């Protein structure tokens, strides 16, 4: 990933937003036990798995999603060298076959099982398939950090009515999860959807594309088809596919957020990069490679996230992005005792932002005209084996301070970039504050 500087031309503010690029690969690695399913792939599955892993290492794609990574998983990992990889959830019939291999670390990872499966035309209920969620740290720095919510999935296969219903249910489940756990965040969803637009009774991916709650776009449509309208005419891919115009069931979807703009720059089927020495394929699916560039938000950016991934995700981004600029904080409102119970601000337009519980003692600091909240210190430590926010100190541009909780554990000071200020929060909360990041906007 090369680093480069890009400018925010629309605002004419000449703000240099750090930006970069990354690549994603979605690959069904055909790792069902050979006695159950050859996946129509010639050769020995152990040898093939080692070769797939060595290609993962050689091409060094930033984020790889594997599906059907069941019984040959250890062989893939034995030859791959990505620094961050999910531990397997097991072979058939225990695991979901979903794994991520990444050059970037993450701060949260979960496996979620589908609530519905169908054996109408294939054995989808044989093993607990589903989807995974991770909050990936694309870049972190002492001031401004970028996170990306990344979902891998393997939806129900087949085209019998019961399969279509199960698959629609699977996609609805992911969409509902995104609309709760990825509020305000940029999102990537890529994996084996077992779904094609051209099967018109197969509405699953169309619904994902058209749902306002997920707001996802498909780089295959944008780049290979130069449209936003899904096709209805069938165009199946050979394997390897010499063209990117044909449609496969392996899909990549993305959305930007006010914190991070994602731009897909290329879309390719890369089966020809995953061949055995004799030219045979390594998977019955064409692996999909999409290259992206990203740029940090023009009007909103965020600090690093501190604390643990417990409680419920919240983000002030949707509210803040809907307000009329310029924004500023009229008062900082905290509650705390041995830890931080709640955090909040009242903005100068009267908007109240608040997260956490009702315990502890309330403290508040009213800001004067032309005074901004420019620095925040956060401490994280453990309570009952879980990491939470124990202390928060706010400092304004006039050097005035307010704090809540008790200073302990690991403490970090975040200063808004020059000309910026803290106006809100994102993180996870319950009766206290489990995880926290600051939202910055321009002064
Ligand atoms: C893979 O790419 C990353 C980011 O571009 C780079 O930092 C890393 O050194 C590369 N790894 C290998 C093994 O070449
Ligand atoms: C996408 O990125 C990969 C890895 O950096 C690179 O090898 C490939 O050429 C890129 N594809 C295109 C079409 O630019």
Short mmCIF file of C-alpha atoms and ligand atoms in Angstrom, two decimals:
data_model
loop_
_atom_site.label_atom_id
_atom_site.label_comp_id
_atom_site.label_asym_id
_atom_site.label_seq_id
_atom_site.Cartn_x
_atom_site.Cartn_y
_atom_site.Cartn_z
CA UNK A 1 0.00 0.00 0.00
CA UNK A 2 1.69 3.14 -1.10
CA UNK A 3 1.05 6.34 0.80
CA UNK A 4 0.18 9.46 -1.07
CA UNK A 5 -1.27 12.85 -0.43
CA UNK A 6 -4.52 13.95 -1.92
CA UNK A 7 -6.24 17.28 -1.61
CA UNK A 8 -9.85 18.10 -0.95
CA UNK A 9 -10.60 20.09 -4.07
CA UNK A 10 -14.30 20.70 -3.41
CA UNK A 11 -13.75 22.74 -0.30
CA UNK A 12 -10.80 24.58 -1.70
CA UNK A 13 -9.41 24.30 1.81
CA UNK A 14 -6.26 22.58 0.55
CA UNK A 15 -6.44 20.15 3.44
CA UNK A 16 -4.05 17.26 2.83
CA UNK A 17 -6.03 14.14 3.67
CA UNK A 18 -3.78 11.12 4.18
CA UNK A 19 -4.90 8.45 1.77
CA UNK A 20 -3.81 5.15 0.36
CA UNK A 21 -4.88 2.06 -1.48
CA UNK A 22 -5.63 -1.57 -0.70
CA UNK A 23 -6.68 -4.71 -2.53
CA UNK A 24 -9.35 -7.26 -1.64
CA UNK A 25 -9.61 -10.84 -2.88
CA UNK A 26 -12.64 -13.05 -2.48
CA UNK A 27 -11.91 -16.73 -3.05
CA UNK A 28 -13.92 -19.88 -2.46
CA UNK A 29 -10.98 -22.20 -1.75
CA UNK A 30 -12.88 -25.45 -2.43
CA UNK A 31 -11.85 -26.98 0.89
CA UNK A 32 -14.66 -29.47 1.47
CA UNK A 33 -13.31 -32.94 2.38
CA UNK A 34 -12.35 -34.68 -0.89
CA UNK A 35 -14.57 -37.68 -0.08
CA UNK A 36 -17.60 -35.37 0.20
CA UNK A 37 -16.94 -33.10 -2.75
CA UNK A 38 -14.14 -32.78 -5.31
CA UNK A 39 -15.47 -29.26 -6.15
CA UNK A 40 -14.70 -30.30 -9.77
CA UNK A 41 -11.10 -29.29 -9.09
CA UNK A 42 -8.48 -31.78 -10.33
CA UNK A 43 -5.47 -32.78 -8.24
CA UNK A 44 -4.80 -33.43 -4.58
CA UNK A 45 -6.59 -31.07 -2.19
CA UNK A 46 -3.67 -30.84 0.26
CA UNK A 47 -1.21 -29.92 -2.51
CA UNK A 48 -3.72 -27.45 -3.94
CA UNK A 49 -4.31 -25.82 -0.54
CA UNK A 50 -0.55 -25.29 -0.07
CA UNK A 51 -0.37 -23.73 -3.51
CA UNK A 52 -3.30 -21.40 -2.76
CA UNK A 53 -1.52 -20.25 0.43
CA UNK A 54 1.73 -19.63 -1.43
CA UNK A 55 -0.13 -17.50 -4.02
CA UNK A 56 -1.77 -15.53 -1.17
CA UNK A 57 1.74 -14.81 0.13
CA UNK A 58 3.19 -14.03 -3.31
CA UNK A 59 0.45 -11.57 -4.38
CA UNK A 60 0.23 -10.06 -0.88
CA UNK A 61 -3.36 -8.81 -1.32
CA UNK A 62 -4.34 -6.58 1.62
CA UNK A 63 -7.55 -8.36 2.71
CA UNK A 64 -8.40 -11.90 1.56
CA UNK A 65 -11.72 -13.58 2.28
CA UNK A 66 -11.77 -17.37 2.00
CA UNK A 67 -14.95 -19.41 1.87
CA UNK A 68 -15.18 -23.23 2.08
CA UNK A 69 -11.91 -23.06 4.01
CA UNK A 70 -12.70 -26.29 5.86
CA UNK A 71 -10.51 -29.36 6.00
CA UNK A 72 -7.37 -28.10 4.24
CA UNK A 73 -7.20 -24.83 6.19
CA UNK A 74 -3.90 -25.60 7.96
CA UNK A 75 -2.22 -26.21 4.58
CA UNK A 76 -3.27 -22.80 3.26
CA UNK A 77 -1.98 -21.09 6.40
CA UNK A 78 1.26 -23.14 6.28
CA UNK A 79 2.40 -21.40 3.08
CA UNK A 80 0.70 -17.99 3.51
CA UNK A 81 2.43 -15.22 5.48
CA UNK A 82 -0.22 -12.53 6.10
CA UNK A 83 0.46 -11.05 9.57
CA UNK A 84 -3.23 -11.06 10.67
CA UNK A 85 -5.41 -14.14 10.14
CA UNK A 86 -8.59 -15.45 11.77
CA UNK A 87 -8.29 -18.78 13.61
CA UNK A 88 -10.33 -21.52 11.92
CA UNK A 89 -13.79 -22.31 13.27
CA UNK A 90 -13.20 -25.96 12.27
CA UNK A 91 -13.68 -28.39 9.40
CA UNK A 92 -17.01 -29.90 8.30
CA UNK A 93 -19.42 -30.24 10.20
CA UNK A 94 -18.19 -27.74 12.85
CA UNK A 95 -16.93 -24.67 11.01
CA UNK A 96 -18.36 -22.04 8.69
CA UNK A 97 -15.42 -22.24 6.25
CA UNK A 98 -14.97 -18.44 6.55
CA UNK A 99 -11.55 -16.93 7.20
CA UNK A 100 -9.78 -13.62 6.68
CA UNK A 101 -6.10 -13.10 5.89
CA UNK A 102 -5.05 -9.48 6.19
CA UNK A 103 -2.16 -7.04 6.23
CA UNK A 104 -4.19 -4.89 8.67
CA UNK A 105 -5.12 -5.73 12.28
CA UNK A 106 -8.67 -5.46 13.63
CA UNK A 107 -10.22 -4.39 16.94
CA UNK A 108 -13.29 -6.64 16.84
CA UNK A 109 -14.13 -9.96 15.20
CA UNK A 110 -17.30 -12.03 15.35
CA UNK A 111 -18.75 -15.09 13.64
CA UNK A 112 -22.51 -15.12 13.15
CA UNK A 113 -24.44 -18.22 12.07
CA UNK A 114 -27.29 -17.96 9.56
CA UNK A 115 -30.68 -18.29 11.18
CA UNK A 116 -31.97 -20.20 8.15
CA UNK A 117 -30.51 -22.82 5.78
CA UNK A 118 -31.98 -25.00 3.06
CA UNK A 119 -31.04 -28.49 1.88
CA UNK A 120 -33.42 -28.26 -1.13
CA UNK A 121 -30.68 -28.54 -3.76
CA UNK A 122 -27.43 -28.88 -1.82
CA UNK A 123 -26.37 -29.73 1.73
CA UNK A 124 -26.27 -26.20 3.13
CA UNK A 125 -27.32 -27.35 6.61
CA UNK A 126 -24.43 -29.84 6.81
CA UNK A 127 -22.18 -27.27 8.44
CA UNK A 128 -23.02 -23.98 10.24
CA UNK A 129 -22.47 -21.38 7.50
CA UNK A 130 -22.97 -17.68 8.09
CA UNK A 131 -21.01 -14.45 8.02
CA UNK A 132 -18.16 -12.77 9.87
CA UNK A 133 -17.75 -9.16 10.98
CA UNK A 134 -14.51 -7.35 11.74
CA UNK A 135 -13.64 -3.74 12.44
CA UNK A 136 -10.37 -3.42 10.58
CA UNK A 137 -7.84 -0.71 11.42
CA UNK A 138 -6.86 0.51 7.96
CA UNK A 139 -4.53 3.13 9.42
CA UNK A 140 -3.95 4.32 12.96
CA UNK A 141 -1.98 7.31 14.12
CA UNK A 142 -1.80 9.35 17.33
CA UNK A 143 -4.30 11.82 15.85
CA UNK A 144 -6.43 10.54 12.99
CA UNK A 145 -7.28 6.86 12.38
CA UNK A 146 -9.32 5.01 9.75
CA UNK A 147 -11.44 1.95 10.38
CA UNK A 148 -13.34 -0.19 7.95
CA UNK A 149 -16.13 -2.66 8.83
CA UNK A 150 -15.45 -5.81 6.81
CA UNK A 151 -17.92 -8.66 6.32
CA UNK A 152 -17.19 -12.10 4.81
CA UNK A 153 -20.05 -14.48 4.02
CA UNK A 154 -21.16 -17.69 2.37
CA UNK A 155 -24.86 -17.61 1.56
CA UNK A 156 -27.16 -20.56 0.97
CA UNK A 157 -26.67 -22.28 -2.41
CA UNK A 158 -29.16 -23.54 -5.00
CA UNK A 159 -32.12 -22.18 -6.91
CA UNK A 160 -35.10 -24.18 -5.58
CA UNK A 161 -37.79 -21.94 -3.99
CA UNK A 162 -36.64 -22.95 -0.49
CA UNK A 163 -33.00 -22.09 -1.38
CA UNK A 164 -34.04 -18.66 -2.67
CA UNK A 165 -36.01 -18.01 0.50
CA UNK A 166 -33.10 -19.12 2.72
CA UNK A 167 -30.65 -16.97 0.77
CA UNK A 168 -32.89 -13.91 0.97
CA UNK A 169 -33.14 -14.53 4.71
CA UNK A 170 -29.32 -14.76 4.93
CA UNK A 171 -28.88 -11.44 3.13
CA UNK A 172 -31.57 -9.77 5.25
CA UNK A 173 -29.67 -10.98 8.32
CA UNK A 174 -26.42 -9.36 7.11
CA UNK A 175 -28.25 -6.15 6.15
CA UNK A 176 -29.84 -5.92 9.60
CA UNK A 177 -26.47 -6.49 11.22
CA UNK A 178 -24.83 -3.78 9.11
CA UNK A 179 -27.56 -1.29 9.97
CA UNK A 180 -26.91 -1.88 13.71
CA UNK A 181 -23.19 -2.57 13.99
CA UNK A 182 -21.83 -0.38 11.21
CA UNK A 183 -23.78 2.84 11.85
CA UNK A 184 -21.72 5.72 10.48
CA UNK A 185 -18.91 3.48 9.22
CA UNK A 186 -17.50 2.60 5.81
CA UNK A 187 -18.29 -1.02 4.91
CA UNK A 188 -16.96 -3.80 2.70
CA UNK A 189 -19.02 -6.98 2.25
CA UNK A 190 -17.42 -9.61 0.07
CA UNK A 191 -17.72 -13.35 -0.24
CA UNK A 192 -19.64 -16.17 -1.89
CA UNK A 193 -23.21 -14.89 -2.22
CA UNK A 194 -24.34 -17.90 -4.31
CA UNK A 195 -26.49 -15.33 -6.06
CA UNK A 196 -26.57 -13.74 -9.50
CA UNK A 197 -28.55 -10.69 -10.62
CA UNK A 198 -29.47 -12.52 -13.83
CA UNK A 199 -31.50 -15.11 -11.89
CA UNK A 200 -34.39 -12.72 -11.48
CA UNK A 201 -36.23 -14.84 -8.90
CA UNK A 202 -33.02 -14.64 -6.86
CA UNK A 203 -33.67 -11.27 -5.24
CA UNK A 204 -31.09 -11.47 -2.43
CA UNK A 205 -28.28 -9.32 -3.80
CA UNK A 206 -30.66 -6.89 -5.52
CA UNK A 207 -32.20 -6.17 -2.12
CA UNK A 208 -28.75 -5.55 -0.64
CA UNK A 209 -27.97 -3.07 -3.39
CA UNK A 210 -31.27 -1.20 -3.15
CA UNK A 211 -31.62 -1.11 0.65
CA UNK A 212 -31.17 2.46 1.96
CA UNK A 213 -30.17 1.05 5.36
CA UNK A 214 -27.04 -0.53 3.88
CA UNK A 215 -26.35 1.87 0.92
CA UNK A 216 -23.96 -0.57 -0.75
CA UNK A 217 -22.55 -0.40 -4.29
CA UNK A 218 -21.12 -3.14 -6.51
CA UNK A 219 -17.72 -2.45 -8.18
CA UNK A 220 -18.44 -5.14 -10.80
CA UNK A 221 -21.44 -3.10 -12.01
CA UNK A 222 -19.54 0.19 -11.82
CA UNK A 223 -16.31 -0.98 -13.46
CA UNK A 224 -16.93 -4.14 -15.53
CA UNK A 225 -20.43 -3.09 -16.66
CA UNK A 226 -20.15 0.73 -16.37
CA UNK A 227 -23.65 1.02 -14.92
CA UNK A 228 -25.50 0.97 -11.62
CA UNK A 229 -28.37 -1.12 -13.02
CA UNK A 230 -28.09 -4.87 -12.33
CA UNK A 231 -28.42 -7.04 -15.46
CA UNK A 232 -31.29 -9.43 -16.12
CA UNK A 233 -29.61 -11.31 -19.01
CA UNK A 234 -27.48 -14.30 -18.02
CA UNK A 235 -23.77 -14.17 -18.78
CA UNK A 236 -21.96 -17.07 -17.12
CA UNK A 237 -18.20 -17.11 -16.58
CA UNK A 238 -15.82 -19.78 -17.79
CA UNK A 239 -12.99 -20.63 -15.40
CA UNK A 240 -10.49 -19.07 -15.80
CA UNK A 241 -12.53 -16.24 -17.24
CA UNK A 242 -10.87 -14.19 -19.97
CA UNK A 243 -13.38 -11.37 -19.41
CA UNK A 244 -14.64 -9.43 -16.38
CA UNK A 245 -17.97 -8.77 -18.12
CA UNK A 246 -19.53 -12.15 -17.18
CA UNK A 247 -21.28 -12.57 -13.82
CA UNK A 248 -20.18 -14.78 -10.93
CA UNK A 249 -21.82 -15.56 -7.59
CA UNK A 250 -18.81 -14.15 -5.72
CA UNK A 251 -19.57 -10.51 -5.00
CA UNK A 252 -17.91 -7.46 -3.52
CA UNK A 253 -19.96 -4.56 -2.11
CA UNK A 254 -18.76 -1.34 -0.51
CA UNK A 255 -19.97 1.93 0.97
CA UNK A 256 -18.12 5.07 1.99
CA UNK A 257 -18.91 7.13 5.09
CA UNK A 258 -18.31 10.77 6.04
CA UNK A 259 -15.15 9.43 7.77
CA UNK A 260 -13.66 7.59 4.82
CA UNK A 261 -14.25 7.63 1.08
CA UNK A 262 -13.73 4.33 -0.73
CA UNK A 263 -13.21 4.27 -4.50
CA UNK A 264 -12.90 0.98 -6.40
CA UNK A 265 -10.30 1.41 -9.17
CA UNK A 266 -10.28 -2.05 -10.76
CA UNK A 267 -12.30 -5.27 -10.86
CA UNK A 268 -10.78 -8.52 -12.14
CA UNK A 269 -11.39 -12.27 -12.17
CA UNK A 270 -7.98 -13.73 -11.36
CA UNK A 271 -8.33 -17.51 -11.76
CA UNK A 272 -5.40 -17.30 -14.20
CA UNK A 273 -3.23 -16.21 -11.24
CA UNK A 274 -4.30 -19.31 -9.24
CA UNK A 275 -3.37 -22.27 -11.46
CA UNK A 276 -1.63 -25.58 -10.83
CA UNK A 277 1.74 -26.11 -12.56
CA UNK A 278 -0.05 -28.07 -15.34
CA UNK A 279 -2.54 -25.23 -15.90
CA UNK A 280 -5.44 -26.81 -13.99
CA UNK A 281 -7.60 -24.55 -11.80
CA UNK A 282 -7.29 -24.48 -7.97
CA UNK A 283 -10.93 -23.54 -7.32
CA UNK A 284 -14.24 -24.02 -9.07
CA UNK A 285 -14.83 -20.26 -8.54
CA UNK A 286 -13.01 -17.43 -10.29
CA UNK A 287 -11.37 -15.49 -7.43
CA UNK A 288 -12.42 -11.83 -7.52
CA UNK A 289 -9.83 -9.06 -7.07
CA UNK A 290 -10.92 -5.46 -6.46
CA UNK A 291 -8.47 -2.60 -5.92
CA UNK A 292 -9.55 0.41 -3.89
CA UNK A 293 -8.20 3.82 -3.01
CA UNK A 294 -9.34 5.56 0.16
CA UNK A 295 -9.27 9.08 1.52
CA UNK A 296 -10.03 10.37 4.99
CA UNK A 297 -13.17 12.45 5.47
CA UNK A 298 -13.22 16.01 4.21
CA UNK A 299 -15.47 17.25 7.03
CA UNK A 300 -15.24 14.48 9.63
CA UNK A 301 -12.37 12.37 10.88
CA UNK A 302 -11.86 10.19 13.95
CA UNK A 303 -9.28 9.32 16.58
CA UNK A 304 -8.11 5.82 17.39
CA UNK A 305 -10.61 3.60 19.25
CA UNK A 306 -9.72 2.81 22.87
CA UNK A 307 -11.36 0.26 25.17
CA UNK A 308 -12.90 -3.14 24.44
CA UNK A 309 -15.44 -4.39 21.87
CA UNK A 310 -18.27 -4.86 24.37
CA UNK A 311 -21.66 -3.19 24.58
CA UNK A 312 -23.50 -1.79 21.56
CA UNK A 313 -21.98 0.19 18.68
CA UNK A 314 -22.87 3.89 18.47
CA UNK A 315 -21.70 6.72 16.23
CA UNK A 316 -22.59 10.41 16.17
CA UNK A 317 -21.58 10.59 12.50
CA UNK A 318 -25.10 10.26 10.99
CA UNK A 319 -26.44 13.03 13.28
CA UNK A 320 -23.41 15.31 12.85
CA UNK A 321 -23.31 14.86 9.08
CA UNK A 322 -26.94 16.01 8.94
CA UNK A 323 -26.31 19.28 10.82
CA UNK A 324 -25.53 22.63 9.30
CA UNK A 325 -21.84 23.65 9.54
CA UNK A 326 -20.08 25.28 11.31
CA UNK A 327 -20.53 23.04 14.33
CA UNK A 328 -19.21 23.75 17.81
CA UNK A 329 -19.55 22.44 21.35
CA UNK A 330 -21.48 24.58 23.86
CA UNK A 331 -20.89 22.20 26.79
CA UNK A 332 -19.06 18.97 27.55
CA UNK A 333 -21.12 16.69 29.81
CA UNK A 334 -19.54 13.68 31.54
CA UNK A 335 -20.54 11.23 34.28
CA UNK A 336 -18.09 9.07 36.20
CA UNK A 337 -16.85 7.58 39.46
CA UNK A 338 -14.33 4.69 39.38
CA UNK A 339 -14.87 4.53 35.61
CA UNK A 340 -16.53 6.67 32.94
CA UNK A 341 -20.32 6.19 33.05
CA UNK A 342 -21.32 8.50 30.25
CA UNK A 343 -19.96 11.01 27.79
CA UNK A 344 -21.77 13.74 25.93
CA UNK A 345 -21.81 17.20 24.45
CA UNK A 346 -24.45 19.84 23.81
CA UNK A 347 -23.72 21.56 20.50
CA UNK A 348 -24.24 25.28 20.02
CA UNK A 349 -27.37 24.58 17.91
CA UNK A 350 -28.88 22.73 20.89
CA UNK A 351 -28.23 19.17 19.63
CA UNK A 352 -27.53 16.82 22.54
CA UNK A 353 -25.24 13.82 22.03
CA UNK A 354 -24.93 11.34 24.92
CA UNK A 355 -23.75 7.74 25.37
CA UNK A 356 -23.35 5.33 28.27
CA UNK A 357 -25.39 4.97 31.46
CA UNK A 358 -26.76 7.04 34.30
CA UNK A 359 -24.36 6.08 37.13
CA UNK A 360 -21.56 8.19 38.59
CA UNK A 361 -21.45 11.91 39.24
CA UNK A 362 -22.25 14.48 36.56
CA UNK A 363 -19.68 17.13 35.64
CA UNK A 364 -19.98 19.71 32.92
CA UNK A 365 -17.94 22.46 31.29
CA UNK A 366 -19.59 25.29 29.33
CA UNK A 367 -17.48 26.64 26.48
CA UNK A 368 -17.29 30.33 25.66
CA UNK A 369 -17.63 31.99 22.27
CA UNK A 370 -14.73 31.04 20.00
CA UNK A 371 -13.61 28.31 22.43
CA UNK A 372 -13.26 24.77 21.00
CA UNK A 373 -12.76 21.29 22.48
CA UNK A 374 -9.34 20.43 21.04
CA UNK A 375 -7.82 17.71 23.23
CA UNK A 376 -9.07 14.54 24.92
CA UNK A 377 -7.26 12.03 27.10
CA UNK A 378 -8.66 8.53 27.54
CA UNK A 379 -7.56 5.69 29.79
CA UNK A 380 -8.53 2.07 29.31
CA UNK A 381 -8.26 -0.70 31.92
CA UNK A 382 -10.03 -3.95 32.80
CA UNK A 383 -13.13 -4.52 34.91
CA UNK A 384 -14.45 -8.09 35.28
CA UNK A 385 -11.99 -9.23 32.59
CA UNK A 386 -13.31 -6.73 30.03
CA UNK A 387 -11.61 -3.59 28.81
CA UNK A 388 -13.52 -0.33 29.40
CA UNK A 389 -12.92 3.39 29.48
CA UNK A 390 -11.84 4.34 33.02
CA UNK A 391 -10.99 8.01 32.58
CA UNK A 392 -11.71 10.88 30.24
CA UNK A 393 -10.22 14.38 30.36
CA UNK A 394 -11.28 17.14 27.97
CA UNK A 395 -9.23 20.29 27.32
CA UNK A 396 -10.43 23.31 25.37
CA UNK A 397 -8.57 25.79 23.17
CA UNK A 398 -8.54 28.14 26.20
CA UNK A 399 -6.77 25.49 28.28
CA UNK A 400 -9.78 24.80 30.51
CA UNK A 401 -10.41 21.18 31.53
CA UNK A 402 -13.08 18.80 32.81
CA UNK A 403 -12.63 15.11 33.62
CA UNK A 404 -14.52 12.04 34.85
CA UNK A 405 -13.52 8.60 36.15
CA UNK A 406 -10.20 7.47 37.65
CA UNK A 407 -6.91 7.63 35.83
CA UNK A 408 -5.57 4.06 35.51
CA UNK A 409 -4.32 1.55 32.96
CA UNK A 410 -3.27 2.69 29.51
CA UNK A 411 -3.78 6.41 28.76
CA UNK A 412 -3.58 8.20 25.40
CA UNK A 413 -3.90 11.91 24.62
CA UNK A 414 -5.62 12.81 21.33
CA UNK A 415 -5.29 16.31 19.90
CA UNK A 416 -7.57 17.41 17.08
CA UNK A 417 -5.56 18.22 13.92
CA UNK A 418 -4.78 21.94 13.51
CA UNK A 419 -7.96 23.88 12.64
CA UNK A 420 -10.14 20.95 13.76
CA UNK A 421 -12.08 20.25 17.01
CA UNK A 422 -13.77 17.37 18.86
CA UNK A 423 -17.57 17.47 18.41
CA UNK A 424 -18.79 13.94 19.08
CA UNK A 425 -18.06 10.28 19.67
CA UNK A 426 -18.16 6.77 18.36
CA UNK A 427 -17.65 3.48 20.14
CA UNK A 428 -19.54 0.88 22.14
CA UNK A 429 -21.59 1.43 25.28
CA UNK A 430 -23.92 -0.17 27.81
CA UNK A 431 -24.39 1.05 31.36
CA UNK A 432 -20.82 2.41 31.04
CA UNK A 433 -18.53 3.28 28.13
CA UNK A 434 -16.78 0.17 26.80
CA UNK A 435 -15.02 1.63 23.77
CA UNK A 436 -14.52 5.21 22.61
CA UNK A 437 -13.17 7.33 19.80
CA UNK A 438 -13.47 11.08 19.21
CA UNK A 439 -15.10 12.59 16.13
CA UNK A 440 -13.32 15.65 14.75
CA UNK A 441 -14.72 18.33 12.49
CA UNK A 442 -13.41 21.65 11.20
CA UNK A 443 -13.51 24.66 13.54
C1 LIG B 1 2.79 -6.77 1.78
O1 LIG B 1 2.32 -5.46 1.53
C2 LIG B 1 2.42 -4.62 2.67
C3 LIG B 1 1.68 -3.32 2.41
O2 LIG B 1 1.81 -2.91 1.11
C4 LIG B 1 3.88 -4.41 2.99
O3 LIG B 1 4.02 -3.55 4.10
C5 LIG B 1 4.48 -5.77 3.32
O4 LIG B 1 5.85 -5.65 3.56
C6 LIG B 1 4.24 -6.75 2.19
N1 LIG B 1 4.62 -8.09 2.64
C7 LIG B 1 5.48 -8.84 2.00
C8 LIG B 1 5.79 -10.16 2.62
O5 LIG B 1 6.02 -8.48 0.96
C1 LIG B 2 -4.59 -4.36 -8.36
O1 LIG B 2 -3.60 -4.42 -7.35
C2 LIG B 2 -2.70 -5.53 -7.50
C3 LIG B 2 -1.84 -5.59 -6.26
O2 LIG B 2 -1.24 -4.34 -6.01
C4 LIG B 2 -1.90 -5.37 -8.76
O3 LIG B 2 -1.04 -6.47 -8.95
C5 LIG B 2 -2.87 -5.30 -9.94
O4 LIG B 2 -2.16 -5.04 -11.13
C6 LIG B 2 -3.91 -4.20 -9.73
N1 LIG B 2 -4.88 -4.31 -10.79
C7 LIG B 2 -5.07 -3.33 -11.67
C8 LIG B 2 -6.03 -3.62 -12.77
O5 LIG B 2 -4.52 -2.26 -11.57
#
